[in-house]
Amino acid sequence: MTTTTTTTVTTPSVPLLERLRVPGGFVLGAVLLLGVAPVALSDFRLSLLAKYLCYAIVAVGVSLAWGRGGLMVLGQGVFFGLGGYAMAMHLKLTDAAATGDTLPDFMQLYGTGDALPWWWKPFANPAFALAMTVLLPMAVAAVLGFFVFQRRVKGAYFAILSQALAAALSIWLIGQQATTGGTNGLTDIQGFFGYSLDDPVNQRMVYFVIAAVLLLLMALARQLFVSRYGELLIAVRDSEERVRFLGYNPANVKLVAYVVAAGMAGLAGALFVPVVGIISPALIGIVPSIGFVIGAAVGGRASLVGAVLGAIAVAWAQSTLSDEFPAAWTYLQGLLFVVAVGFLPGGLASLGVVLRRRRRTGTGTRTTGETA
């Protein structure tokens, strides 16, 4: 007689609080950004927060590429600038058309002639300009990333190459004064798709758009984090050769993260323009690129919320402290990065985990001593 034994495999249930943690966090963030902040802050403070949220959008991409993929993206200012210039070009053409001019004001000042440069003309179309704010940075990142990752360039060499690209773009923009505004950039932007930016109501509308985009991109990044691709990205970061042995191409995995992060930075640059009314080489060079990474590092590059809050906190500190200590702020910014990377690699988001680990270690040591 044969006896059949049936084994039942039970899947451990996830606590209710753990399941509600992520959706509850998004709801709380939406309430704070879309409900509390517009009521509690003045128009000026809300405009500052909108600018900080643009930096936070860049931090979302940094968290994906660096926090999950291990890519030290020190050139995000390039993609931020490409998106910003694409948006500013359309808005400058719209402002010129509103006054009956065919050329933006700075082109008339610098005497470029009566004809608009050929590569400016497509940006008169709002759909084309909006698409380019994301597609142009992603295309540049795809071309650069393809050659870099296929040749297995990584680590410090990849970071140096990113910085060189940021410096090259900044120098090129400065040299094209007649068509890009040179050092001044594209300034004095008055309207945003038919709405006057001088009206505080419209400025609030821009803030709501930026806050909504940030929340949507955080949700998208979260899905990438928990997806099969997110697990593969972590595997490439931790052991690239093993992933290659399993039949995957690590270059393609890293390329996707790099391109997505570039698209997010480009969108952030496009939204930054109507908030401040300007885009210039000073906002997209080496120093701003490092600033984007510092914000994510201080908050916690592996934590999506930590990277966002870190970017906002560092941007706020820069706005407040750089006015009082203009010469010392750059050194303080560098010190923040060194401390975060050297002593707290997980950023402030990992502080609770570190303290709990030390508390357990201390308890275990005392218990061992007492037993002995």
XYZ file of C-alpha atoms in Angstrom:
372
model
C 0.000 0.000 0.000
C 1.396 3.376 -1.073
C 0.854 6.428 1.081
C 0.844 9.815 -0.593
C 1.995 12.740 1.486
C 0.839 16.205 0.445
C 3.051 19.115 1.407
C 1.448 22.538 1.615
C 3.697 25.506 0.996
C 2.514 28.613 2.786
C 3.584 32.036 1.645
C 4.376 34.341 4.559
C 1.827 37.088 4.765
C 2.977 40.655 4.520
C 1.815 42.823 7.444
C -0.876 45.321 6.583
C 1.237 48.280 7.671
C 4.062 47.153 5.399
C 1.710 46.878 2.429
C 0.300 50.337 3.079
C 3.661 51.987 3.643
C 4.426 52.859 0.005
C 0.921 53.958 -1.096
C 0.517 55.821 2.189
C 3.796 57.629 1.579
C 2.671 58.752 -1.871
C -0.653 59.968 -0.487
C 1.134 61.884 2.267
C 3.515 63.424 -0.263
C 0.614 64.448 -2.497
C -1.209 66.037 0.427
C 1.871 67.970 1.521
C 2.865 69.149 -1.955
C -0.552 69.774 -3.486
C -2.562 70.696 -0.418
C -0.500 72.009 2.478
C 2.347 73.845 0.706
C 0.165 76.100 -1.517
C -1.837 77.160 1.535
C 1.002 77.554 4.024
C 3.602 79.248 1.800
C 3.628 82.693 0.261
C 3.951 83.124 -3.499
C 7.679 83.774 -3.178
C 8.312 80.730 -0.971
C 6.160 78.556 -3.220
C 8.211 79.657 -6.221
C 11.385 78.685 -4.360
C 9.890 75.306 -3.527
C 9.005 74.812 -7.201
C 12.657 75.376 -8.077
C 13.754 72.873 -5.441
C 11.273 70.310 -6.768
C 12.929 70.595 -10.183
C 16.190 69.563 -8.540
C 14.307 66.740 -6.822
C 13.159 65.440 -10.222
C 16.813 65.200 -11.249
C 17.493 63.346 -7.985
C 14.903 60.709 -8.917
C 16.969 59.858 -11.997
C 20.199 59.975 -9.993
C 18.710 57.518 -7.498
C 17.907 55.146 -10.355
C 21.228 55.412 -12.187
C 23.599 55.788 -9.221
C 21.697 54.393 -6.259
C 20.520 51.263 -8.078
C 22.926 51.008 -10.988
C 26.144 52.273 -9.447
C 26.668 54.831 -12.235
C 28.343 57.973 -10.911
C 26.363 60.400 -13.074
C 28.318 63.611 -12.631
C 27.060 65.104 -15.879
C 23.340 65.478 -15.277
C 23.712 69.213 -15.820
C 24.116 68.447 -19.536
C 20.688 66.865 -19.804
C 19.145 69.433 -17.468
C 20.492 72.145 -19.759
C 19.352 70.482 -22.984
C 15.808 70.246 -21.673
C 15.942 73.777 -20.324
C 17.234 75.305 -23.549
C 14.670 73.382 -25.619
C 11.858 74.825 -23.501
C 13.383 78.323 -23.357
C 13.816 78.469 -27.131
C 10.109 77.833 -27.657
C 9.105 80.357 -24.999
C 11.423 83.029 -26.434
C 9.943 82.509 -29.895
C 6.439 82.745 -28.429
C 7.314 85.973 -26.610
C 8.767 87.434 -29.819
C 5.652 86.512 -31.813
C 3.450 88.174 -29.185
C 5.201 91.502 -29.840
C 5.202 91.077 -33.626
C 8.895 90.206 -33.927
C 10.381 87.313 -35.852
C 13.566 87.121 -33.783
C 14.072 86.857 -30.004
C 15.260 90.058 -28.343
C 18.860 88.948 -27.792
C 19.286 88.063 -31.484
C 18.179 91.558 -32.403
C 20.658 92.959 -29.897
C 23.628 90.935 -31.132
C 22.782 91.446 -34.817
C 22.376 87.944 -36.240
C 20.514 89.229 -39.302
C 16.859 89.028 -40.217
C 16.647 85.247 -40.545
C 16.039 82.884 -37.665
C 18.696 80.116 -37.469
C 17.424 76.931 -39.104
C 17.773 74.845 -35.956
C 15.612 77.315 -34.010
C 12.657 77.089 -36.399
C 11.232 73.681 -35.323
C 11.041 74.890 -31.702
C 8.271 77.300 -32.652
C 6.002 74.243 -32.592
C 4.950 73.581 -28.961
C 4.553 69.821 -29.484
C 8.038 69.549 -30.984
C 9.563 71.652 -28.199
C 7.888 69.588 -25.458
C 9.033 66.355 -27.048
C 12.607 67.635 -27.404
C 12.836 68.532 -23.712
C 12.839 64.786 -23.024
C 13.868 63.105 -26.280
C 16.934 65.267 -26.965
C 18.620 64.512 -23.594
C 17.692 60.844 -23.948
C 19.151 60.702 -27.469
C 22.436 62.277 -26.351
C 22.591 59.898 -23.381
C 21.843 56.912 -25.628
C 24.664 57.739 -28.054
C 27.182 58.516 -25.308
C 26.134 55.585 -23.124
C 26.251 53.104 -25.991
C 29.913 53.763 -26.750
C 30.920 54.129 -23.104
C 29.208 51.032 -21.740
C 30.083 48.826 -24.704
C 33.732 49.624 -24.021
C 33.141 48.824 -20.327
C 34.127 52.276 -19.111
C 33.013 52.645 -15.495
C 33.918 54.035 -12.116
C 36.042 57.152 -11.957
C 36.611 57.134 -15.728
C 32.882 57.338 -16.396
C 32.531 60.165 -13.854
C 35.394 62.129 -15.456
C 33.896 61.659 -18.911
C 30.535 62.951 -17.656
C 32.200 66.023 -16.201
C 34.070 66.658 -19.443
C 30.794 66.554 -21.357
C 29.235 69.089 -18.990
C 32.216 71.410 -19.360
C 32.200 71.074 -23.150
C 28.504 71.937 -23.439
C 28.887 74.943 -21.157
C 31.870 76.248 -23.152
C 30.033 75.747 -26.455
C 26.959 77.630 -25.241
C 29.088 80.532 -24.054
C 30.812 80.721 -27.431
C 27.531 80.862 -29.395
C 26.418 84.253 -28.113
C 24.477 85.176 -31.235
C 22.261 82.080 -31.159
C 22.245 80.913 -27.514
C 22.712 84.167 -25.595
C 26.268 83.309 -24.583
C 27.107 83.750 -20.919
C 23.751 85.368 -20.184
C 21.786 82.522 -21.688
C 18.106 82.891 -22.566
C 16.616 85.423 -20.163
C 13.519 87.531 -19.537
C 10.991 84.821 -20.408
C 7.508 86.318 -20.028
C 4.996 83.618 -20.940
C 4.341 79.910 -20.594
C 2.121 78.451 -23.327
C -0.102 81.505 -23.481
C -0.073 82.314 -19.752
C 1.765 85.310 -18.337
C 4.399 84.366 -15.781
C 3.993 87.748 -14.088
C 0.622 86.588 -12.740
C 0.987 84.836 -9.331
C -1.961 82.586 -10.213
C -0.096 81.252 -13.224
C 3.043 80.795 -11.168
C 1.016 78.634 -8.796
C -0.234 76.657 -11.765
C 3.379 76.001 -12.775
C 4.096 74.821 -9.228
C 1.204 72.336 -9.337
C 2.476 70.972 -12.662
C 5.985 70.475 -11.245
C 4.697 68.815 -8.059
C 2.470 66.453 -10.051
C 5.325 65.534 -12.403
C 7.594 64.796 -9.433
C 5.032 62.462 -7.876
C 4.420 60.673 -11.175
C 8.135 60.176 -11.814
C 8.638 58.887 -8.284
C 5.870 56.352 -8.898
C 7.512 55.343 -12.192
C 10.920 54.994 -10.550
C 9.399 52.960 -7.745
C 7.938 50.526 -10.270
C 11.338 50.212 -11.928
C 12.954 49.571 -8.554
C 10.695 46.630 -7.687
C 10.488 45.215 -11.223
C 12.605 42.452 -12.725
C 14.669 45.139 -14.423
C 15.375 46.773 -11.056
C 16.687 43.490 -9.669
C 18.821 43.015 -12.766
C 20.203 46.543 -12.403
C 21.279 45.813 -8.828
C 22.867 42.562 -9.984
C 24.872 44.434 -12.623
C 25.983 46.938 -10.003
C 27.128 44.240 -7.572
C 28.603 41.673 -9.967
C 28.711 42.625 -13.615
C 30.659 39.546 -14.715
C 28.159 37.139 -13.174
C 25.303 38.861 -14.989
C 27.219 38.541 -18.249
C 27.795 34.849 -17.513
C 24.026 34.379 -17.097
C 23.454 35.612 -20.629
C 22.559 39.267 -20.090
C 24.412 42.222 -21.566
C 25.268 44.549 -18.657
C 25.890 47.417 -21.094
C 22.252 47.414 -22.189
C 21.007 47.257 -18.593
C 23.095 50.267 -17.586
C 22.197 52.118 -20.770
C 18.475 51.994 -19.965
C 19.034 53.486 -16.501
C 21.314 56.179 -17.894
C 18.865 57.167 -20.638
C 15.851 57.245 -18.293
C 17.787 59.402 -15.797
C 18.742 61.757 -18.638
C 15.108 62.097 -19.694
C 14.105 62.978 -16.134
C 16.863 65.597 -15.921
C 15.769 67.096 -19.235
C 12.166 67.340 -18.073
C 13.353 68.973 -14.842
C 15.300 71.559 -16.837
C 12.246 72.310 -18.978
C 10.090 72.882 -15.895
C 12.826 74.957 -14.271
C 12.664 77.596 -17.018
C 9.156 78.997 -16.335
C 9.898 79.089 -12.595
C 13.005 81.287 -12.787
C 12.529 82.758 -16.283
C 16.086 82.008 -17.364
C 18.447 79.246 -18.464
C 22.165 79.880 -18.792
C 25.473 77.976 -18.962
C 26.061 78.755 -15.282
C 23.111 76.495 -14.436
C 24.327 73.466 -16.375
C 28.087 73.286 -15.943
C 30.314 71.178 -13.721
C 29.313 72.747 -10.400
C 25.535 72.272 -10.858
C 26.136 68.689 -12.027
C 28.023 67.940 -8.823
C 25.265 69.651 -6.838
C 22.661 67.266 -8.247
C 24.683 64.281 -7.068
C 25.421 65.802 -3.655
C 21.713 66.222 -2.924
C 21.012 62.572 -3.686
C 24.073 61.426 -1.720
C 23.198 63.425 1.390
C 19.608 62.205 1.460
C 20.419 58.643 0.445
C 20.953 57.687 -3.162
C 19.524 54.179 -2.747
C 16.321 55.547 -1.207
C 13.945 57.290 -3.572
C 12.416 59.445 -0.839
C 15.821 60.087 0.688
C 17.271 61.311 -2.608
C 14.316 63.644 -3.182
C 14.402 65.102 0.331
C 18.191 65.415 0.177
C 18.008 67.346 -3.093
C 15.419 69.722 -1.641
C 17.418 70.204 1.575
C 20.719 70.877 -0.194
C 19.039 73.286 -2.636
C 17.447 75.135 0.278
C 20.786 75.302 2.092
C 22.460 76.641 -1.033
C 19.856 79.381 -1.408
C 20.112 80.459 2.219
C 23.783 79.934 3.042
C 25.330 81.035 -0.246
C 23.963 84.548 0.293
C 25.550 84.804 3.739
C 28.738 82.843 2.966
C 29.280 83.140 -0.804
C 32.940 82.107 -0.666
C 32.574 79.298 1.872
C 29.454 77.617 0.490
C 31.318 75.730 -2.244
C 33.672 74.215 0.338
C 30.750 73.315 2.578
C 29.010 71.650 -0.359
C 32.099 69.572 -1.070
C 32.397 68.668 2.626
C 28.800 67.425 2.619
C 29.590 65.119 -0.294
C 32.773 63.765 1.334
C 31.025 63.110 4.652
C 28.036 61.450 2.981
C 30.115 59.159 0.760
C 32.879 58.434 3.263
C 31.042 58.073 6.574
C 27.383 57.549 5.698
C 27.219 55.942 2.220
C 23.495 55.349 2.567
C 22.842 59.018 3.326
C 20.507 60.327 5.989
C 17.898 57.756 4.913
C 20.119 54.994 6.340
C 20.778 56.737 9.655
C 18.027 54.806 11.479
C 19.331 51.471 10.184
C 22.889 52.319 11.245
C 21.787 53.320 14.753
C 19.691 50.166 15.179
C 22.604 48.030 14.004
C 24.974 49.671 16.470
C 22.432 49.273 19.252
C 22.154 45.547 18.528
C 25.939 45.197 18.383
C 26.297 46.978 21.700
C 23.620 44.809 23.298
C 25.246 41.653 21.974
C 28.639 42.708 23.343
C 27.248 43.438 26.787
C 25.365 40.136 26.858
C 28.500 38.176 25.916
C 30.485 39.912 28.607
C 27.898 39.230 31.272
C 27.683 35.530 30.301
C 31.444 35.147 30.450
